[in-house]
Coordinates of C-alpha atoms and ligand atoms in Angstrom, one line a residue:
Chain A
X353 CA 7.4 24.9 20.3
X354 CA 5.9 21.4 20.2
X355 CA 3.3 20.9 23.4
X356 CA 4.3 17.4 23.7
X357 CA 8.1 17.5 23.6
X358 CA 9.5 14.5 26.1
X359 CA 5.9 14.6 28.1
X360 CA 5.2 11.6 27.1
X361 CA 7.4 8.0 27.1
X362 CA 7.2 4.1 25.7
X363 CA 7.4 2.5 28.9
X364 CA 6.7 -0.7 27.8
X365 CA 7.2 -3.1 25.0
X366 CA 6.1 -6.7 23.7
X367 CA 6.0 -8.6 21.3
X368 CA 5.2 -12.5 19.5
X369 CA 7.2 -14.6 17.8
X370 CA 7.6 -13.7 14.4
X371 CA 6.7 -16.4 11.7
X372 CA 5.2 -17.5 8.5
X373 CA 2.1 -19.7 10.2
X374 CA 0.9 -18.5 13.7
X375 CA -1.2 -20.9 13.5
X376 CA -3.3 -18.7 15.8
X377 CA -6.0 -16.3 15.7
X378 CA -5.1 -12.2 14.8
X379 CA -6.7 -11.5 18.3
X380 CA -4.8 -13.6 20.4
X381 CA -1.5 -12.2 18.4
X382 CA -2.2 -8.6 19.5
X383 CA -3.6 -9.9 23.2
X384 CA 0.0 -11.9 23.9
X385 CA 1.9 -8.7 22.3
X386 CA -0.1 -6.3 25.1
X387 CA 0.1 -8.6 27.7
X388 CA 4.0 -8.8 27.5
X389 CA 4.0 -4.8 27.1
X390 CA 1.9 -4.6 29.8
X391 CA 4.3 -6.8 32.1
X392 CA 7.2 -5.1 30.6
X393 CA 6.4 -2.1 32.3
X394 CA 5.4 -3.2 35.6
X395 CA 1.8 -1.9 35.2
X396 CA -1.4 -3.8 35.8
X397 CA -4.2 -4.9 33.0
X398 CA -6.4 -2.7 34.8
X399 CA -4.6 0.5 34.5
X400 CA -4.9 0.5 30.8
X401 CA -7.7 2.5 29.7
X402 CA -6.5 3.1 25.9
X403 CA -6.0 1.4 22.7
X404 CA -4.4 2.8 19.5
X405 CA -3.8 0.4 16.1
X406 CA -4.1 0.0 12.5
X407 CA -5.5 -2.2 9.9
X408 CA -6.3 -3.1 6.3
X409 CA -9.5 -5.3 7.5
X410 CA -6.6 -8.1 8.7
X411 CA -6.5 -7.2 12.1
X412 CA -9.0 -6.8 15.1
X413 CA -11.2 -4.3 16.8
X414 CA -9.1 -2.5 19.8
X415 CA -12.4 -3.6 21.7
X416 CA -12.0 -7.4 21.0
X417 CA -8.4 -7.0 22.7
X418 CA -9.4 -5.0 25.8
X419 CA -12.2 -7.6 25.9
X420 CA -10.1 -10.7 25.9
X421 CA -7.4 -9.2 28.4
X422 CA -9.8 -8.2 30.4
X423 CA -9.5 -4.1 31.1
X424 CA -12.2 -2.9 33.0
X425 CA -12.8 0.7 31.1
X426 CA -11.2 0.9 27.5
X427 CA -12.2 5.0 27.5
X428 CA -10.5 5.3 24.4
X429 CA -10.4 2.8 21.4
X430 CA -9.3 4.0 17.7
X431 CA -9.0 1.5 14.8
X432 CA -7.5 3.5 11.8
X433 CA -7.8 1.7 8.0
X434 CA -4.2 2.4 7.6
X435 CA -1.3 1.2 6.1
X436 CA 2.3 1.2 7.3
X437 CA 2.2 5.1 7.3
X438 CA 0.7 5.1 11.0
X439 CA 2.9 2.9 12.3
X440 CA 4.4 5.9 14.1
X441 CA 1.0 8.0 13.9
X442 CA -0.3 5.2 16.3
X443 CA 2.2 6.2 19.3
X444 CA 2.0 10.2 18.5
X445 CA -1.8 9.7 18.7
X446 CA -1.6 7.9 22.2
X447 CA 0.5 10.9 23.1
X448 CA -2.4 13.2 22.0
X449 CA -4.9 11.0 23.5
X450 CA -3.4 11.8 26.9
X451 CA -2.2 14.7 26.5
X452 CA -6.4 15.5 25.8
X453 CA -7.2 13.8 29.0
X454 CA -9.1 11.1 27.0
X455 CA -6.8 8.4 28.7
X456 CA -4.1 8.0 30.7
X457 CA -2.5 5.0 29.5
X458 CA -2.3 3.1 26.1
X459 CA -1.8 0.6 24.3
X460 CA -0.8 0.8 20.7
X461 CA -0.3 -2.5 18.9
X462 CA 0.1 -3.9 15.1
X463 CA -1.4 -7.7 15.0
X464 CA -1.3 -9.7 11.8
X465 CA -1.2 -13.3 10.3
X466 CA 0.2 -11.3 7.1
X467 CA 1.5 -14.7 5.8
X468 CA -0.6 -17.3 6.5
X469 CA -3.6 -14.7 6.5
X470 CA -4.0 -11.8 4.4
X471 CA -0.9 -11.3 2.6
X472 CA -0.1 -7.6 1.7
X473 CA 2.1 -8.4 -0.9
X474 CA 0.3 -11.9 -3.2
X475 CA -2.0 -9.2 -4.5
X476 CA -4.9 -7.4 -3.7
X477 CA -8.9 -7.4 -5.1
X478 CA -9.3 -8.2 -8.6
X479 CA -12.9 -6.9 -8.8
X480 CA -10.7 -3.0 -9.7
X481 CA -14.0 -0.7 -8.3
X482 CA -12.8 2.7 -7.4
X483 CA -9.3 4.1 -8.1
X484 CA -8.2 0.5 -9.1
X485 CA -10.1 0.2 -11.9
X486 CA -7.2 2.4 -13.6
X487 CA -4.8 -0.1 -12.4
X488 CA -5.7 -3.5 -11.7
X489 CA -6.9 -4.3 -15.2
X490 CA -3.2 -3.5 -16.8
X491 CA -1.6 -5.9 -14.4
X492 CA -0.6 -3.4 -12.1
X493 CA -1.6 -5.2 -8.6
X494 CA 0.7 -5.7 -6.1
X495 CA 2.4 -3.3 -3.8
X496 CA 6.2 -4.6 -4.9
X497 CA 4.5 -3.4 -8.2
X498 CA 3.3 0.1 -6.8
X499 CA 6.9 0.9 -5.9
X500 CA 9.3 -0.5 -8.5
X501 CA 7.7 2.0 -10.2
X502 CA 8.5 4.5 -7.5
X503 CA 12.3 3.1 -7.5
X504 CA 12.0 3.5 -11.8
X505 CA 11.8 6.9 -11.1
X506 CA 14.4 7.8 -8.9
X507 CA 17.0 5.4 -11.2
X508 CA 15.8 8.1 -14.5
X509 CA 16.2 10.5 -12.3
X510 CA 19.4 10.1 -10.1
X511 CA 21.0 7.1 -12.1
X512 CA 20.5 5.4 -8.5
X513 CA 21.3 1.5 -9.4
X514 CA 20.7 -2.3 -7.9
X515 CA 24.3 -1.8 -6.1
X516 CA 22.9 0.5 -4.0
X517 CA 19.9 -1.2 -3.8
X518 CA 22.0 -4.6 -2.6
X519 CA 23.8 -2.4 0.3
X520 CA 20.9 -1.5 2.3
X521 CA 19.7 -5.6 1.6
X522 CA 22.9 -6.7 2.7
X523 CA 23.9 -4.5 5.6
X524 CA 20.0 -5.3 6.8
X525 CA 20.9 -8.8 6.5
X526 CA 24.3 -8.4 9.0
X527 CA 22.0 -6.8 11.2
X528 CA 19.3 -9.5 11.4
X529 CA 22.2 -12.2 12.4
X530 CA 22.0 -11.2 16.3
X531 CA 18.9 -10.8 16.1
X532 CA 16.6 -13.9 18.0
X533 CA 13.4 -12.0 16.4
X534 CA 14.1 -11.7 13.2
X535 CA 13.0 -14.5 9.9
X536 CA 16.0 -14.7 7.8
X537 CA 19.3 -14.6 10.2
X538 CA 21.6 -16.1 7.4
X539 CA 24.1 -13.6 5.8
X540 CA 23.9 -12.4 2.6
X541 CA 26.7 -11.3 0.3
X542 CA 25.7 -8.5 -2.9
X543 CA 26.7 -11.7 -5.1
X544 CA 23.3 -13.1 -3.3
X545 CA 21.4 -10.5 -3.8
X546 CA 22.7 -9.6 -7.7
X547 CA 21.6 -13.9 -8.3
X548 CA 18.3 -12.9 -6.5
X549 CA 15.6 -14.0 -8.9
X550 CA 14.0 -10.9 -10.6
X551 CA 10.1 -10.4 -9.5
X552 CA 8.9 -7.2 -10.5
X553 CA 12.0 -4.9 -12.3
X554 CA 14.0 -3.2 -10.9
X555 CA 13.0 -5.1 -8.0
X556 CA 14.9 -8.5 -6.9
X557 CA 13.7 -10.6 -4.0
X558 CA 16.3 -9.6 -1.9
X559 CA 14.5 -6.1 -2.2
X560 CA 11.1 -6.9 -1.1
X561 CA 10.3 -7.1 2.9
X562 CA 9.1 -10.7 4.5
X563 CA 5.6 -11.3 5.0
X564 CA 5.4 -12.2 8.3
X565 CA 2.7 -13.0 11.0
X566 CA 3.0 -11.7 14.3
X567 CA 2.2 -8.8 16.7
X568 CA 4.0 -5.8 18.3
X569 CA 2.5 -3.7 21.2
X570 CA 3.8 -0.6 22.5
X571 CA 2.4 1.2 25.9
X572 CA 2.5 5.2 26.1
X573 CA 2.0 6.7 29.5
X574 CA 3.1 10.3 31.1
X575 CA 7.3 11.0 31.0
X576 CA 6.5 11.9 34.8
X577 CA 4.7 8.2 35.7
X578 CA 7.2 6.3 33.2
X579 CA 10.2 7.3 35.1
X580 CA 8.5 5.8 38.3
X581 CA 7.8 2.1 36.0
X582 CA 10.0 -0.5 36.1
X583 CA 11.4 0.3 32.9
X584 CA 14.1 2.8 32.2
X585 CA 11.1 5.9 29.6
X586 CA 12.1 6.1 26.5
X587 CA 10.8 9.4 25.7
X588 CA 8.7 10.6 22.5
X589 CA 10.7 13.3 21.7
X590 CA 8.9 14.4 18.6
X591 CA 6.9 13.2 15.6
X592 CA 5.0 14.4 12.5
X593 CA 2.3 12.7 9.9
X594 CA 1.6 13.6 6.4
X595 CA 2.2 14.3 3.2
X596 CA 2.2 16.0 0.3
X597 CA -0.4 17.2 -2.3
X598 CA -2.6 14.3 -4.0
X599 CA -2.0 11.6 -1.8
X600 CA -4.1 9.8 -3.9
X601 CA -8.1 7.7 -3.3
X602 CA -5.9 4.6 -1.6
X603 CA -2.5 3.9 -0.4
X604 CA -1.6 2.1 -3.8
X605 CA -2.7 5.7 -5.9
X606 CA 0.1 7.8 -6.8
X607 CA -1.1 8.6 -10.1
X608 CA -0.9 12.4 -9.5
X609 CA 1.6 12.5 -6.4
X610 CA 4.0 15.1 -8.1
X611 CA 7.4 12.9 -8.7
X612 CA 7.7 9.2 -7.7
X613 CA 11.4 10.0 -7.3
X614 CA 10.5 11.4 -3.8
X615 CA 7.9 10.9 -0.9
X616 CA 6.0 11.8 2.1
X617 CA 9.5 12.4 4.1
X618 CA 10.3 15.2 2.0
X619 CA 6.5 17.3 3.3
X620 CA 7.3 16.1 7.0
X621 CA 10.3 16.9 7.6
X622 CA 10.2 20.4 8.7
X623 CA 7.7 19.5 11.2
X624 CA 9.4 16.2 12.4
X625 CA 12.7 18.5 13.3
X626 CA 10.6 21.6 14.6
X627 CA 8.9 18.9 17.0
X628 CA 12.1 18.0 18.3
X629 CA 14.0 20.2 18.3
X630 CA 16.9 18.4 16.7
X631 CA 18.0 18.6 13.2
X632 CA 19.6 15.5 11.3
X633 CA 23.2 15.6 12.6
X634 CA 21.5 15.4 16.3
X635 CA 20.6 11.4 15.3
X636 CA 22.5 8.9 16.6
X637 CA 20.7 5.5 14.9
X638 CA 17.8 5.3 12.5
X639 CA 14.7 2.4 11.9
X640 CA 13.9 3.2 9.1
X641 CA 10.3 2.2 6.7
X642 CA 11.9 -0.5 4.4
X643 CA 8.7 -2.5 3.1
X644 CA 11.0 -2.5 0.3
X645 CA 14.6 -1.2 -0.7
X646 CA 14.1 1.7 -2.6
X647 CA 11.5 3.5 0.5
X648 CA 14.6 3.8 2.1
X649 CA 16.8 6.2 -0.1
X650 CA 13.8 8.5 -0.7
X651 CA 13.2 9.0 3.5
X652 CA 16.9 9.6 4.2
X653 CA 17.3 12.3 1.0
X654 CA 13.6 14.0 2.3
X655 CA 14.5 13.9 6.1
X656 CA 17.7 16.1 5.0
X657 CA 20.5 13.1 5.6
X658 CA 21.6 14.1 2.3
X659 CA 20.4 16.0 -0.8
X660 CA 17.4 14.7 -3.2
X661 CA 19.2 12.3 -5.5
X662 CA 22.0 11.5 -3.3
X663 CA 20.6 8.4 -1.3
X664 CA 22.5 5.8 -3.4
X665 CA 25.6 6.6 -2.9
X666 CA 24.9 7.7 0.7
X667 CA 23.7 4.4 1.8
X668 CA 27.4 2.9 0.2
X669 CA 31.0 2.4 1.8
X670 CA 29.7 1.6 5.2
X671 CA 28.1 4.4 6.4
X672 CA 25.0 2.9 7.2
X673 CA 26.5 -0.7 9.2
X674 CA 26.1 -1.0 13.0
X675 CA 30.0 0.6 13.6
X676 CA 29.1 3.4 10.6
X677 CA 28.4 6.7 11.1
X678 CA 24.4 6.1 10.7
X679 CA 23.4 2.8 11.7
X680 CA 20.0 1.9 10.1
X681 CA 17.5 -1.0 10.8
X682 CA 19.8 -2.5 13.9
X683 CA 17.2 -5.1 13.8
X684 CA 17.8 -5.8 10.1
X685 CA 14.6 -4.5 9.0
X686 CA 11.3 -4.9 7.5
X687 CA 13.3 -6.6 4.9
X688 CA 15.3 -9.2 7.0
X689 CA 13.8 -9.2 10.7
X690 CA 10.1 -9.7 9.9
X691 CA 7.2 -7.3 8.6
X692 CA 4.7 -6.2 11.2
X693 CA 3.6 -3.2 9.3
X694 CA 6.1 -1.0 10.9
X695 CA 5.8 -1.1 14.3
X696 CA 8.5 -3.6 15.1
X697 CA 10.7 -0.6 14.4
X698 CA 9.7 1.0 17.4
X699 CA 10.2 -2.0 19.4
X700 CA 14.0 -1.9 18.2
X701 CA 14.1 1.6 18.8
X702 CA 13.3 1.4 22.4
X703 CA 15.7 -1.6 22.8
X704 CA 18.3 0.4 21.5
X705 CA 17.8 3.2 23.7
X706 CA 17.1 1.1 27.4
X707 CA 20.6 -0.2 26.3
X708 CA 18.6 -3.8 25.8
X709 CA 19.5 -4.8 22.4
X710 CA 22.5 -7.6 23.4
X711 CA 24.6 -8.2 20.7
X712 CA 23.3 -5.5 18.0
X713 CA 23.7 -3.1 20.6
X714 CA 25.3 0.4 19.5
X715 CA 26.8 1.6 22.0
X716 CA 26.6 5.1 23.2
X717 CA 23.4 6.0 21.8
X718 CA 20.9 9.0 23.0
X719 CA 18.6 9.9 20.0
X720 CA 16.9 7.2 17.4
X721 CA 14.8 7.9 14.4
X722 CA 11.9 5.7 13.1
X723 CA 9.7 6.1 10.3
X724 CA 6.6 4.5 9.1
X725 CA 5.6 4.6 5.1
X726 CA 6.8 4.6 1.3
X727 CA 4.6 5.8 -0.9
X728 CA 2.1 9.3 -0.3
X729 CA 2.4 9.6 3.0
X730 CA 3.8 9.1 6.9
X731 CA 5.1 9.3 9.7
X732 CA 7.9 9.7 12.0
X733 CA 9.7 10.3 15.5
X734 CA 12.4 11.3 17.1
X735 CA 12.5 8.9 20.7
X736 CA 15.7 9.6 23.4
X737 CA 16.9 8.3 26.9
Chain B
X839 CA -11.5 -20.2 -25.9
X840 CA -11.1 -19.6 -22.2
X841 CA -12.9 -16.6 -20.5
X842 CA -10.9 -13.4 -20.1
X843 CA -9.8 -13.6 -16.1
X844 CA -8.0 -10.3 -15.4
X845 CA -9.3 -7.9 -13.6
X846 CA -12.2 -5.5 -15.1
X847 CA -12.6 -1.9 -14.5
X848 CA -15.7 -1.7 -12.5
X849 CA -17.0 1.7 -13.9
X850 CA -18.7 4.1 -11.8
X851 CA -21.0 7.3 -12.7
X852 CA -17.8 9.3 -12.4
X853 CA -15.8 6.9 -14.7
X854 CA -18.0 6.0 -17.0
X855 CA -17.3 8.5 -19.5
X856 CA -14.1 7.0 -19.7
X857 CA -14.8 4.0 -20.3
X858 CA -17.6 4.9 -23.1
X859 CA -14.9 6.6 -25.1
X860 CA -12.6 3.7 -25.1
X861 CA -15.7 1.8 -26.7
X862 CA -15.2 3.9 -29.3
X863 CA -11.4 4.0 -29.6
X864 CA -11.0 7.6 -27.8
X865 CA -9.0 8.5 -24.6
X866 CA -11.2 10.8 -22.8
X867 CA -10.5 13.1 -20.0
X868 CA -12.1 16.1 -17.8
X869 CA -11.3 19.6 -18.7
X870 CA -13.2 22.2 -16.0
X871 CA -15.1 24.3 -17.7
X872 CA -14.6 27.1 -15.0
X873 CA -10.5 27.1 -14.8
X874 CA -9.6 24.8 -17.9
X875 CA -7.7 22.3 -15.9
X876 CA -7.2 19.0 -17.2
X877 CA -7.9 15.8 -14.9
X878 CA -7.3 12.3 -14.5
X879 CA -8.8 9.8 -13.1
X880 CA -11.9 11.1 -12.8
X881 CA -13.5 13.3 -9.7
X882 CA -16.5 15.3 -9.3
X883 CA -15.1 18.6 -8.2
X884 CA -12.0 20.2 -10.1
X885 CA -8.9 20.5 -7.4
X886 CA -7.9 23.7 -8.8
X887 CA -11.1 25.4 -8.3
X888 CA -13.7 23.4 -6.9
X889 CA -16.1 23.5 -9.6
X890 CA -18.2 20.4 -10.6
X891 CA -18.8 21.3 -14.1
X892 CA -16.7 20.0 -16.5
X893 CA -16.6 18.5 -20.3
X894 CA -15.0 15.2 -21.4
X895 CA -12.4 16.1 -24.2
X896 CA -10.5 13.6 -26.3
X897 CA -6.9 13.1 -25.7
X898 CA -4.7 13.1 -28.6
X899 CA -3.6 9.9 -27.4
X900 CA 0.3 10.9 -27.4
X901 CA 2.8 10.9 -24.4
X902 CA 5.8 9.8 -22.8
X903 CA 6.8 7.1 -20.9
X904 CA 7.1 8.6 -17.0
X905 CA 8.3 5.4 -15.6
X906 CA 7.5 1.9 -16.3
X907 CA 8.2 -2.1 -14.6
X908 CA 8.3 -4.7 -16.1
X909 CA 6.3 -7.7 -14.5
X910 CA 8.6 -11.0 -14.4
X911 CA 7.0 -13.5 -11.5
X912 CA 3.3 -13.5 -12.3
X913 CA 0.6 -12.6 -9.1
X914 CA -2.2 -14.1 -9.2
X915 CA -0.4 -16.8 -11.2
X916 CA -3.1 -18.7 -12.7
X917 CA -4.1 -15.3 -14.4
X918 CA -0.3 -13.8 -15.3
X919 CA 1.9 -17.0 -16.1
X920 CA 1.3 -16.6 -19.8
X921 CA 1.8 -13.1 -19.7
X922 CA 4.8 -12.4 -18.3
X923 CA 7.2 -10.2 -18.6
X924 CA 4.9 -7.8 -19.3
X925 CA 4.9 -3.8 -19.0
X926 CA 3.5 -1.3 -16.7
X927 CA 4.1 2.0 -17.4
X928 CA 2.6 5.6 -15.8
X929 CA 2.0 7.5 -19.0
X930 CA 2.5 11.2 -19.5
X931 CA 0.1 12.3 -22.0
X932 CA 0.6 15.3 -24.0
X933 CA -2.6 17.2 -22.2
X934 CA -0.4 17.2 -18.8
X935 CA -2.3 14.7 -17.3
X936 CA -0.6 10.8 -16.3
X937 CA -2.5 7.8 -16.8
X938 CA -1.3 3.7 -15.8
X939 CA -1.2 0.9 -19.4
X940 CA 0.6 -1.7 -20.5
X941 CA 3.0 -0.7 -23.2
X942 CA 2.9 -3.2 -26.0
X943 CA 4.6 -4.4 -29.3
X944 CA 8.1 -3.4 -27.9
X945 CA 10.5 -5.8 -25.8
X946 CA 10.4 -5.0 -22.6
X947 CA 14.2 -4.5 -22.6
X948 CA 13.5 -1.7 -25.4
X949 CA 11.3 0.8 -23.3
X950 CA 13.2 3.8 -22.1
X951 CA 12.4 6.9 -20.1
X952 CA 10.6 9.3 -22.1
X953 CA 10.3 6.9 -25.0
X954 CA 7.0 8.6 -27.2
X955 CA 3.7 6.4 -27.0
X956 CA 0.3 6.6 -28.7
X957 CA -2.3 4.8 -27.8
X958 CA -4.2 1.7 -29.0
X959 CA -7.1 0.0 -27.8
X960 CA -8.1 -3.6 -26.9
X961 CA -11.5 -5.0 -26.6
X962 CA -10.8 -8.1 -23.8
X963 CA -14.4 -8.5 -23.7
X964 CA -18.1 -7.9 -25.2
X965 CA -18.5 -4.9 -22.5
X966 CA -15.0 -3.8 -21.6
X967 CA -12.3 -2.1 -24.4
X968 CA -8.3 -1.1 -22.7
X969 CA -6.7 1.6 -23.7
X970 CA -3.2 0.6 -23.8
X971 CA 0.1 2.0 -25.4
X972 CA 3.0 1.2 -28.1
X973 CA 5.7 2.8 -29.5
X974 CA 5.1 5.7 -31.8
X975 CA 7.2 4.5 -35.2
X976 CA 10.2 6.4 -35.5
X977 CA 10.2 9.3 -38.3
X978 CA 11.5 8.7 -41.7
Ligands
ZN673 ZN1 -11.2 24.1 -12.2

């Protein structure tokens, strides 16, 4: 039995706008996303006494956001070099964090000028010390690099091809159109995305996320004080980090990871459903980690929504569109609504679920799945009403 | 002749073995002398058995191609533009152990799962030789 089952809730959300060029400083990104979080639920500056993020040196210290906001006591501050992986970790360990009696409320937040700033995906240090001296000096650089080789792997493997690819771009794309948050709201047809230029094969354009500045903030307080806030708890229902064996020196290392063709979500899994209770049929809509295409069809075939192989043709005919049978990335994704490491998937999640998400809304919702990661490892949640 | 501008492996005491070999046209890796376990890249301990003492033995320098990409829009691209499309591939080496080259003297359109490698190396400057990987000619 998971300790933390519903005990603890998202009762508030916030967020910036989502663009190429800020124009403003990282700090004041992540302030504007906590202060909206903060009003969202009805709470006070001064009641927050915790702060959870992530980085890759392109954000800023927890402290230097408490600081500008003005809360009177941060008792709890953790910065973790991270990639997209803790996007969920970051919630789960506010949940921790309180449960531990560390803090009673917190903030967890993603800030980044990851286009105008430090882009993720234009490449990454040439100088190849550590682990990357076996990599960068073949030309193998960037992370749309790292995973078309993943994606390579699954295609030998499963004969998984660009059509299936294009789906999950497309259907994204559908998503994004009612959607005031997100970059790219123009619709896409699979003749777009088979004319998309060809950057890294088998990856097209169409199947690599949008670097995006922005920030995303997410409050975590008690199920029992949420459901006194202004806002209707969204509970944390369960949740689960990891991996598998040789994770690798750095999030780019998979050089030993036992099969490209599959990920973290395949070593989580088990965990992620005994935590909630809940098994994949019990899933009514899913956000799922889509920094590119392929991440996707690996974290649906390891999260049991189908068998190991069978994500291509699971993703086709429909399933996976806001009237399917699995509606994924409602927001339209990593890929189409903007790329704040993750956590704008839990911002969607939680708009699903308070019934808040206007005209992407699915209706009748009770249960929603996010994840967070590609490559080595990950994490995920299960979040109800 | 303009200076090489990719990146160069910054070797380490750990790596420098490696690197040493390729100087002299050799693929090296660990083998633990306590279990026999092959490694690559390089680490202190063995993850089989924890021991730290280990010898560098040369690879044959024959695998398989694992899974490859081939590069098409060039990042940085003052330092790919005249390269591309080039070929990255994660190498299967005979020994059990996968390594990350370039496989050259084949279109990129050629390479194919499993396709059979040996290696080759490249000096790209005074200090640094690559191993990288071609085709191994098919049998008469
Ligand atoms: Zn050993």
């Amino acid at each position: 039995m998971y300790a933390l089952r519903d005990k603890y809730a998202i009762a508030g959300i916030g967020w910036t706008e989502f663009s190429k060029n800020s124009g403003r400083t990282v700090r004041s990104l992540a302030s504007e996303a906590c202060l909206k979080a903060i009003d969202d639920s009805g709470l006070k500056v001064a009641d927050i006494d915790g702060f959870v993020s992530f980085n890759f040196n392109d954000s800023v210290p927890a402290i230097s956001v408490a600081t500008e906001i003005g809360v009177p006591a941060a008792r709890y501050a953790n910065d973790f070099l991270s990639g997209g992986n803790a996007a969920n970790m970051i919630v789960l360990t506010a949940a921790a964090v309180i449960e531990a009696g560390l803090a009673e409320t917190v903030l967890c937040y993603r800030a980044m000028n990851g286009r105008s700033g430090f882009r993720l995906g234009g490449g990454r240090d040439l100088s190849a010390h550590g682990i990357t001296q076996f990599t960068a000096p073949f030309g193998w650089i960037t992370y749309p690099q790292a995973m078309a080789m993943w994606c390579r792997r699954h295609m030998i493997e499963y004969g998984t091809n660009s059509e299936q690819l294009g789906e999950l771009a497309v259907t994204f794309r559908s998503n994004a159109v009612n959607n005031e948050r997100a970059m790219q709201r123009d619709p896409i047809t699979m003749d777009d995305y088979r004319n998309s230029r060809m950057i890294v094969e088998p990856f097209r354009m169409l199947d690599i996320c949008l670097e995006t500045d922005g920030a995303c903030a997410v409050l975590v307080t008690s199920a029992e004080r949420a459901r006194d806030l202004k806002r209707k708890p969204v509970y944390i229902t369960g949740g689960a980090y990891g991996g598998g064996p040789n994770q690798g020196e750095d999030l780019f290392d998979a050089i030993r990871w036992p099969d490209q063709s599959h990920n973290y979500a395949k070593y989580i899994a088990d965990d992620l459903w005994r935590s909630a209770g809940m098994g994949p049929s019990d899933i009514d809509i899913a956000q799922i980690y889509d920094c590119f295409t392929y991440s996707v069809l690996m974290q649906l075939e390891g999260l049991g929504f189908c068998k190991e192989g069978e994500g291509g043709p699971f993703v086709q005919g429909g399933r996976i569109a806001r009237d399917g049978a699995l509606p994924l990335n409602t927001a339209g994704g990593l890929l189409s609504e903007g790329y704040i490491h993750g956590l704008n998937h839990v911002i969607e999640a939680v708009q699903q679920l308070r019934g808040d998400a206007g005209a992407r809304q699915v209706a009748d919702i009770e249960t929603c799945l996010t994840t967070a990661g590609a490559m080595t490892c990950g994490s995920a949640m299960v979040l109800r009403n | 002749m303009t200076p090489y501008n990719k990146p160069l492996p910054a070797e380490n005491v750990e790596t420098k073995p490696f690197w040493d070999a390729c100087r002299q046209g050799k693929l090296s890796m660990q083998r633990c002398k306590q279990c026999g376990h092959h490694r690559f890249p390089p680490t202190f301990y063995c993850p089989k058995c924890n021991s730290p003492e280990h010898e560098w033995i040369d690879s044959k320098g024959l695998g398989s191609v694992f899974s490859w990409i081939v590069v098409r829009h060039p990042v940085p691209r003052d330092v790919y533009a005249a390269d591309v499309p080039y070929v990255v591939a994660l190498i299967a080496l005979d020994e059990g152990v996968r390594i990350p080259s370039n496989i050259v003297g084949v279109e990129p359109e050629k390479v194919t799962a499993g396709m059979r490698v040996r290696v080759i190396f490249r000096q790209v400057t005074p200090e640094i030789t690559l191993p990288l990987f071609e085709p191994v000619p098919e049998q008469q």
